Coordinates of C-alpha atoms and ligand atoms in Angstrom, one line a residue:
M1 CA 20.9 -25.7 25.3
N2 CA 22.6 -29.5 25.9
K3 CA 21.1 -31.3 22.6
K4 CA 21.9 -34.6 23.7
V5 CA 19.1 -36.1 24.5
L6 CA 18.4 -40.4 24.9
V7 CA 14.9 -41.7 22.9
T8 CA 13.8 -45.4 24.9
G9 CA 12.1 -47.0 22.2
G10 CA 13.4 -44.9 19.4
T11 CA 13.2 -47.5 17.1
G12 CA 9.6 -48.2 17.4
Y13 CA 7.1 -46.3 15.2
I14 CA 6.8 -43.4 16.3
G15 CA 10.5 -43.1 18.4
S16 CA 12.0 -43.5 15.0
H17 CA 10.0 -40.4 13.9
T18 CA 10.9 -38.2 16.7
V19 CA 14.2 -39.4 16.2
V20 CA 14.6 -38.0 12.5
E21 CA 12.7 -34.6 13.6
L22 CA 15.5 -34.7 16.7
Q23 CA 18.7 -34.6 14.5
N24 CA 17.0 -32.6 11.8
E25 CA 16.8 -29.9 14.6
G26 CA 20.8 -31.1 15.4
F27 CA 19.9 -33.1 18.2
E28 CA 22.6 -35.9 19.3
V29 CA 20.2 -38.7 19.5
F30 CA 21.4 -41.4 22.0
I31 CA 18.5 -44.5 21.4
I32 CA 17.5 -47.4 24.1
D33 CA 15.3 -50.4 22.3
N34 CA 15.5 -54.4 23.5
L35 CA 13.9 -54.5 20.1
V36 CA 11.3 -57.0 21.5
N37 CA 8.7 -55.2 18.7
S38 CA 10.9 -53.6 16.0
D39 CA 14.3 -54.3 14.0
I40 CA 17.2 -52.7 13.7
K41 CA 17.3 -51.8 10.6
V42 CA 15.1 -48.9 11.2
L43 CA 18.2 -46.9 12.7
D44 CA 19.5 -47.3 8.1
G45 CA 16.0 -45.4 7.9
I46 CA 16.7 -43.0 9.8
T47 CA 20.3 -42.5 8.1
A48 CA 19.1 -42.6 5.5
I49 CA 16.7 -39.5 6.1
T50 CA 19.2 -36.9 8.0
G51 CA 22.5 -38.7 6.9
K52 CA 23.4 -38.9 10.5
K53 CA 23.1 -42.7 12.4
P54 CA 22.0 -42.1 16.0
V55 CA 23.7 -44.5 18.9
F56 CA 22.4 -47.2 19.7
E57 CA 22.3 -49.4 22.8
Q58 CA 20.0 -52.8 22.9
L59 CA 19.4 -52.6 26.4
D60 CA 15.9 -53.2 28.1
L61 CA 15.1 -50.4 30.5
C62 CA 13.6 -53.4 33.4
D63 CA 17.3 -53.7 33.7
S64 CA 18.4 -51.5 36.4
E65 CA 22.2 -52.0 36.5
R66 CA 22.7 -51.5 32.7
L67 CA 20.7 -48.9 32.9
R68 CA 22.6 -47.0 35.1
G69 CA 25.7 -48.4 33.8
F70 CA 24.6 -46.3 30.5
F71 CA 24.1 -43.2 31.9
S72 CA 27.5 -43.1 34.0
L73 CA 28.9 -43.6 31.0
N74 CA 27.3 -40.7 29.0
P75 CA 26.8 -38.1 31.9
D76 CA 26.3 -35.0 29.6
I77 CA 22.6 -36.4 29.1
E78 CA 20.3 -33.7 30.1
S79 CA 17.0 -35.0 28.4
I80 CA 14.3 -38.3 28.3
I81 CA 12.0 -38.8 25.6
H82 CA 10.3 -42.6 27.2
F83 CA 8.2 -44.3 24.2
A84 CA 9.3 -47.8 25.4
A85 CA 6.7 -49.6 25.9
Y86 CA 3.7 -52.5 25.5
K87 CA 1.3 -51.0 23.5
A88 CA -0.4 -53.9 22.5
V89 CA -4.4 -53.1 24.0
G90 CA -5.7 -56.9 23.6
E91 CA -2.2 -58.3 24.3
S92 CA -2.2 -56.7 27.8
V93 CA -5.7 -58.2 28.9
E94 CA -3.9 -61.5 28.3
K95 CA -1.3 -60.7 30.4
P96 CA -1.4 -58.0 32.1
V97 CA 1.7 -58.9 35.0
L98 CA 4.2 -58.5 31.5
Y99 CA 2.2 -55.4 30.5
Y100 CA 2.5 -53.6 34.3
Y101 CA 6.3 -55.2 34.9
N102 CA 7.4 -53.7 31.8
N103 CA 5.4 -50.3 31.2
I104 CA 5.9 -49.4 35.2
V105 CA 9.1 -50.8 35.8
S106 CA 10.7 -49.4 33.4
L107 CA 9.5 -46.3 33.7
L108 CA 10.6 -46.5 37.3
N109 CA 14.5 -47.4 36.8
L110 CA 14.6 -44.2 34.3
M111 CA 13.2 -41.7 36.9
K112 CA 15.6 -42.9 39.8
C113 CA 18.1 -42.3 36.9
M114 CA 16.9 -39.0 36.4
R115 CA 17.3 -38.2 40.2
D116 CA 20.3 -39.8 40.7
F117 CA 22.5 -39.0 37.8
R118 CA 20.7 -34.8 37.6
I119 CA 18.8 -35.6 34.5
P120 CA 16.5 -32.6 34.6
S121 CA 13.6 -33.1 31.5
M122 CA 11.5 -36.2 30.7
V123 CA 9.2 -36.0 27.7
F124 CA 6.8 -38.8 28.2
S125 CA 4.4 -41.1 26.0
S126 CA 0.9 -41.2 27.2
S127 CA -2.2 -41.3 25.3
C128 CA -6.2 -40.5 25.3
T129 CA -7.0 -43.7 26.3
V130 CA -6.6 -41.8 29.8
Y131 CA -10.0 -40.1 29.3
G132 CA -12.4 -43.3 28.6
Q133 CA -15.3 -42.0 26.4
P134 CA -15.6 -38.9 27.8
D135 CA -19.0 -37.1 28.2
K136 CA -18.1 -34.1 26.4
L137 CA -16.5 -33.6 23.3
P138 CA -13.8 -32.7 22.0
V139 CA -11.7 -33.4 24.6
S140 CA -9.4 -31.0 26.6
E141 CA -6.8 -32.0 29.3
D142 CA -9.1 -31.1 32.3
S143 CA -11.8 -33.6 31.2
P144 CA -12.2 -36.6 34.0
I145 CA -9.7 -39.5 33.6
Q146 CA -12.0 -42.7 33.5
E147 CA -11.0 -46.2 35.0
A148 CA -9.0 -47.7 32.1
V149 CA -10.2 -50.6 30.3
S150 CA -7.6 -52.1 29.5
P151 CA -3.9 -52.9 31.8
Y152 CA -2.2 -51.5 28.5
G153 CA -4.7 -48.1 29.7
N154 CA -3.5 -48.7 32.5
T155 CA -0.3 -48.2 32.6
K156 CA -0.6 -45.1 31.0
Q157 CA -2.8 -43.6 33.6
I158 CA -0.5 -45.0 36.5
G159 CA 2.8 -43.8 34.4
E160 CA 1.5 -40.3 34.4
E161 CA 0.5 -40.7 38.2
I162 CA 3.9 -41.6 39.1
I163 CA 5.7 -38.7 37.4
R164 CA 3.2 -36.8 38.8
D165 CA 4.2 -37.7 42.5
T166 CA 7.8 -37.6 41.8
L167 CA 7.5 -34.5 40.2
H168 CA 5.6 -32.9 43.2
A169 CA 8.4 -33.7 45.3
C170 CA 11.4 -33.4 43.5
K171 CA 11.5 -29.0 42.2
D172 CA 14.5 -29.4 40.0
L173 CA 12.9 -32.4 37.9
K174 CA 10.1 -31.4 35.0
A175 CA 8.2 -33.7 32.7
I176 CA 5.6 -32.9 30.0
S177 CA 3.4 -35.9 29.0
L178 CA 1.8 -35.7 25.9
R179 CA -1.6 -37.7 25.6
Y180 CA -1.6 -38.9 21.8
F181 CA -4.9 -39.6 19.5
N182 CA -4.4 -42.2 16.6
P183 CA -0.9 -42.1 15.0
I184 CA -1.2 -42.8 11.4
G185 CA 1.0 -43.0 8.6
A186 CA 4.7 -42.8 7.6
H187 CA 7.8 -40.7 6.9
P188 CA 7.5 -38.8 2.8
S189 CA 10.7 -40.4 2.2
S190 CA 8.9 -44.2 2.7
H191 CA 12.3 -44.7 4.9
I192 CA 10.4 -45.7 8.2
G193 CA 7.6 -46.4 9.3
E194 CA 4.9 -48.7 11.2
L195 CA 6.0 -52.0 10.8
P196 CA 3.4 -54.2 13.2
I197 CA 4.4 -57.6 13.7
G198 CA 2.2 -60.1 12.5
E199 CA -1.5 -59.4 12.2
P200 CA -2.1 -55.7 12.8
E201 CA -4.6 -54.5 15.9
N202 CA -4.9 -51.1 14.4
L203 CA -6.6 -50.1 11.2
V204 CA -4.4 -48.2 9.1
P205 CA -1.6 -50.9 8.9
Y206 CA -4.8 -52.9 8.4
I207 CA -6.3 -51.2 6.0
T208 CA -2.2 -50.7 3.8
Q209 CA -1.9 -54.8 3.9
T210 CA -5.1 -55.9 2.6
G211 CA -4.5 -53.2 -0.4
A212 CA -1.1 -54.8 -0.6
G213 CA -2.8 -58.2 -0.5
I214 CA -1.0 -59.6 2.5
R215 CA -5.1 -59.8 4.6
E216 CA -7.8 -60.7 2.9
E217 CA -10.1 -58.3 3.6
L218 CA -10.3 -55.5 6.4
R219 CA -13.1 -56.0 9.3
V220 CA -15.0 -53.4 10.5
F221 CA -15.5 -53.3 13.9
G222 CA -19.4 -52.3 14.2
D223 CA -21.5 -49.6 11.9
D224 CA -24.1 -49.4 14.4
Y225 CA -23.1 -46.8 16.7
D226 CA -24.1 -43.8 17.2
T227 CA -22.5 -41.8 14.9
P228 CA -23.1 -39.9 11.7
D229 CA -22.7 -43.4 9.6
G230 CA -22.7 -45.7 12.3
S231 CA -18.9 -46.6 12.4
C232 CA -16.5 -45.6 15.1
I233 CA -15.2 -42.2 15.0
R234 CA -11.0 -41.1 16.1
D235 CA -8.9 -38.2 15.7
Y236 CA -5.9 -39.8 13.6
L237 CA -2.6 -37.5 13.0
H238 CA 0.3 -37.8 10.7
V239 CA 3.1 -39.4 12.8
V240 CA 5.4 -36.5 11.1
D241 CA 3.4 -34.2 13.4
L242 CA 3.4 -36.1 16.5
A243 CA 7.1 -36.0 16.3
Q244 CA 7.3 -32.4 15.5
A245 CA 5.3 -31.9 18.6
H246 CA 7.6 -34.4 20.9
V247 CA 10.8 -31.6 19.8
V248 CA 8.4 -28.7 20.3
A249 CA 7.7 -29.9 24.0
L250 CA 11.4 -30.9 24.8
K251 CA 12.6 -27.9 23.8
R252 CA 10.2 -26.1 26.0
L253 CA 11.4 -28.0 28.7
L254 CA 14.9 -27.0 27.7
E255 CA 14.9 -23.4 27.2
G256 CA 12.2 -23.3 30.2
Q257 CA 9.3 -22.0 28.9
N258 CA 7.2 -24.1 31.1
K259 CA 4.7 -23.2 33.6
E260 CA 4.7 -25.4 36.0
N261 CA 7.2 -28.2 36.5
Y262 CA 4.7 -30.9 35.1
E263 CA 2.1 -30.0 31.7
I264 CA -0.5 -32.1 30.3
F265 CA -1.1 -31.5 26.2
N266 CA -3.8 -33.5 23.9
L267 CA -2.2 -34.0 20.8
G268 CA -4.5 -34.2 18.0
T269 CA -6.0 -32.5 14.7
G270 CA -9.3 -31.6 16.4
K271 CA -11.0 -33.2 14.0
G272 CA -12.7 -36.5 14.5
V273 CA -13.3 -38.7 11.2
S274 CA -14.9 -42.6 10.8
V275 CA -13.8 -45.6 10.1
F276 CA -15.8 -45.2 6.7
E277 CA -13.7 -42.1 6.3
V278 CA -10.6 -43.3 6.7
I279 CA -11.4 -46.6 4.1
E280 CA -12.8 -43.4 1.6
S281 CA -9.4 -41.7 1.8
F282 CA -7.0 -44.6 1.6
E283 CA -9.2 -45.3 -1.7
R284 CA -9.4 -41.9 -3.0
V285 CA -5.7 -41.2 -3.0
T286 CA -4.6 -44.8 -4.1
G287 CA -7.4 -45.3 -6.6
K288 CA -7.9 -48.9 -5.3
K289 CA -11.2 -50.6 -3.9
L290 CA -10.9 -51.6 -0.4
K291 CA -12.0 -54.8 0.6
Y292 CA -13.9 -54.7 3.2
R293 CA -16.5 -56.8 5.7
V294 CA -18.2 -55.1 8.8
V295 CA -18.4 -57.5 11.5
D296 CA -19.5 -57.0 15.4
R297 CA -18.1 -54.5 17.5
R298 CA -15.2 -55.2 19.1
P299 CA -14.5 -55.2 22.6
G300 CA -13.8 -52.3 24.4
D301 CA -13.9 -49.8 22.2
I302 CA -15.1 -46.9 22.5
E303 CA -18.2 -44.9 20.0
K304 CA -16.4 -41.8 19.4
I305 CA -13.2 -39.3 20.8
W306 CA -11.1 -36.9 19.1
A307 CA -9.3 -33.9 20.7
D308 CA -9.5 -30.0 22.0
P309 CA -5.8 -29.5 20.8
S310 CA -6.0 -25.7 21.6
L311 CA -3.5 -25.8 24.6
A312 CA -0.9 -27.5 22.5
N313 CA -1.4 -25.2 20.0
K314 CA -1.7 -22.0 21.8
E315 CA 0.8 -22.8 24.7
M316 CA 3.9 -25.0 22.6
G317 CA 3.0 -23.4 18.9
W318 CA 2.6 -26.7 17.7
A319 CA -0.8 -28.0 15.6
T320 CA -1.4 -30.8 12.8
R321 CA -0.3 -29.3 9.2
Y322 CA -1.0 -32.7 7.5
S323 CA -4.2 -34.3 6.4
L324 CA -6.1 -37.1 6.6
D325 CA -5.6 -38.1 2.9
D326 CA -1.9 -37.0 2.8
A327 CA -1.2 -39.8 5.9
M328 CA -2.8 -42.3 4.0
K329 CA -1.0 -41.5 0.8
S330 CA 2.1 -41.9 3.3
A331 CA 1.4 -44.9 5.1
W332 CA 0.8 -46.4 1.3
D333 CA 3.7 -45.7 0.0
W334 CA 5.6 -47.0 2.9
E335 CA 3.9 -50.3 2.7
L336 CA 5.2 -50.3 -1.2
N337 CA 8.1 -49.8 -0.6
Y338 CA 8.4 -51.9 2.5
R339 CA 6.8 -55.0 0.7
K340 CA 9.0 -53.9 -2.8
L341 CA 6.1 -53.6 -4.8
K342 CA 6.9 -50.6 -6.4
Ligands
LIG1 C1 -6.0 -48.5 19.9 C2 -5.7 -47.9 22.1 C3 -5.0 -46.7 22.1 C4 -3.6 -46.6 21.9 C5 -4.1 -47.4 20.6 C6 -2.4 -47.7 19.4 C7 -7.5 -47.8 23.4 C8 -9.5 -47.4 24.0 N1 -6.9 -47.5 22.4 O1 -6.5 -47.2 20.0 O2 -5.0 -46.7 23.5 O3 -2.7 -46.0 21.9 O4 -5.0 -48.5 20.1 O5 -2.2 -49.7 19.8 O6 -7.9 -49.3 24.0 N2 -10.8 -51.0 13.4 C9 -11.6 -51.8 13.0 N3 -11.0 -52.6 11.8 C10 -9.3 -53.3 12.4 C11 -8.9 -52.5 13.0 C12 -9.7 -50.9 13.9 O7 -12.6 -51.4 12.3 O8 -9.3 -54.1 12.0 C13 -11.6 -49.7 14.1 C14 -11.9 -49.4 15.6 O9 -12.7 -50.4 15.8 C15 -11.1 -48.2 15.5 C16 -10.6 -47.4 14.6 O10 -10.6 -48.4 13.9 O11 -12.9 -47.6 15.4 C17 -9.3 -47.5 14.8 O12 -9.0 -48.7 16.0 P1 -7.2 -48.7 16.5 O13 -6.3 -48.1 15.3 O14 -6.9 -49.9 16.9 O15 -7.1 -47.8 17.1 P2 -7.7 -47.8 18.8 O16 -8.5 -48.8 19.0 O17 -8.5 -46.3 18.8

């Protein structure tokens, strides 16, 4: 098996955890990242965990010429895990052209390279956002795709379509799209974790920053939803479980175990958890009271979603192993370590 893999966005949150799992499985990792939303120091965190520094190239995937130059110099890379993308839902509504340009052009450039440099395998980072608010829960892969509520979400839908159509025409290429539910937590070593720049948009970094005294209080966006405690429900999975799923998916392609040349899998725990339950878990594992206030609903939020992960369980032999408490504990340890609070 050729174990040279390109990880785009490898210094980002999910990317860095995946690089660690790949290196632990003996892969030789090449990272491309433009560092617009990540820090070069993440490489030190990865090296501290695995004892091996990945090859790093600071490069913008929209720069097609430099990207082609990279593949010309590295002709023996045979697979790609593609994370690099803009991901802030709110910002994408303000700056749609930026989001469409960055996320789509980078994918197109990569796919042209796959074809021209004969790189047969790709794992693509997609999202449960493609389902919108499903009528039926848990949501399986054959649930209908709904109109995207944000340009960010639309770039994931369009990305999946570009891959599907390209692979329909090029049978010698293969890909797996992984539709993530809500990744949270950090590596148990606390060497890498989620590093939002500025005020966090996502729930768990907001909670840990509030716990650390960086934010004054968490705002809970709505307690009048049609759910048992009134807050929204999501399927939160530990980022290490998610990272391991990428290794499994990549091996599936490299070992030719895939059943079609394009496959899609949901990655989640299968369990819905409310915002208040996440807060309770934080308080349980840290012994701290979290300061929070209920405010209006956040525009664009869906009420409830959780995964049916049985296809990934059965076909890939992958299932989550960490609990919500494990994830919250690791997120807190990472926050303390990063802020040098312990
Ligand atoms: C969103 C996107 C998802 C994307 C992910 C990563 C949608 C519908 N979902 O997930 O596609 O992959 O971000 O960036 O666009 N909450 C609070 N207070 C806060 C922050 C969040 O109460 O300060 C609540 C939200 O209302 C929600 C839950 O926490 O119910 C999770 O929110 P968040 O972490 O932002 O993720 P999603 O919106 O589910």
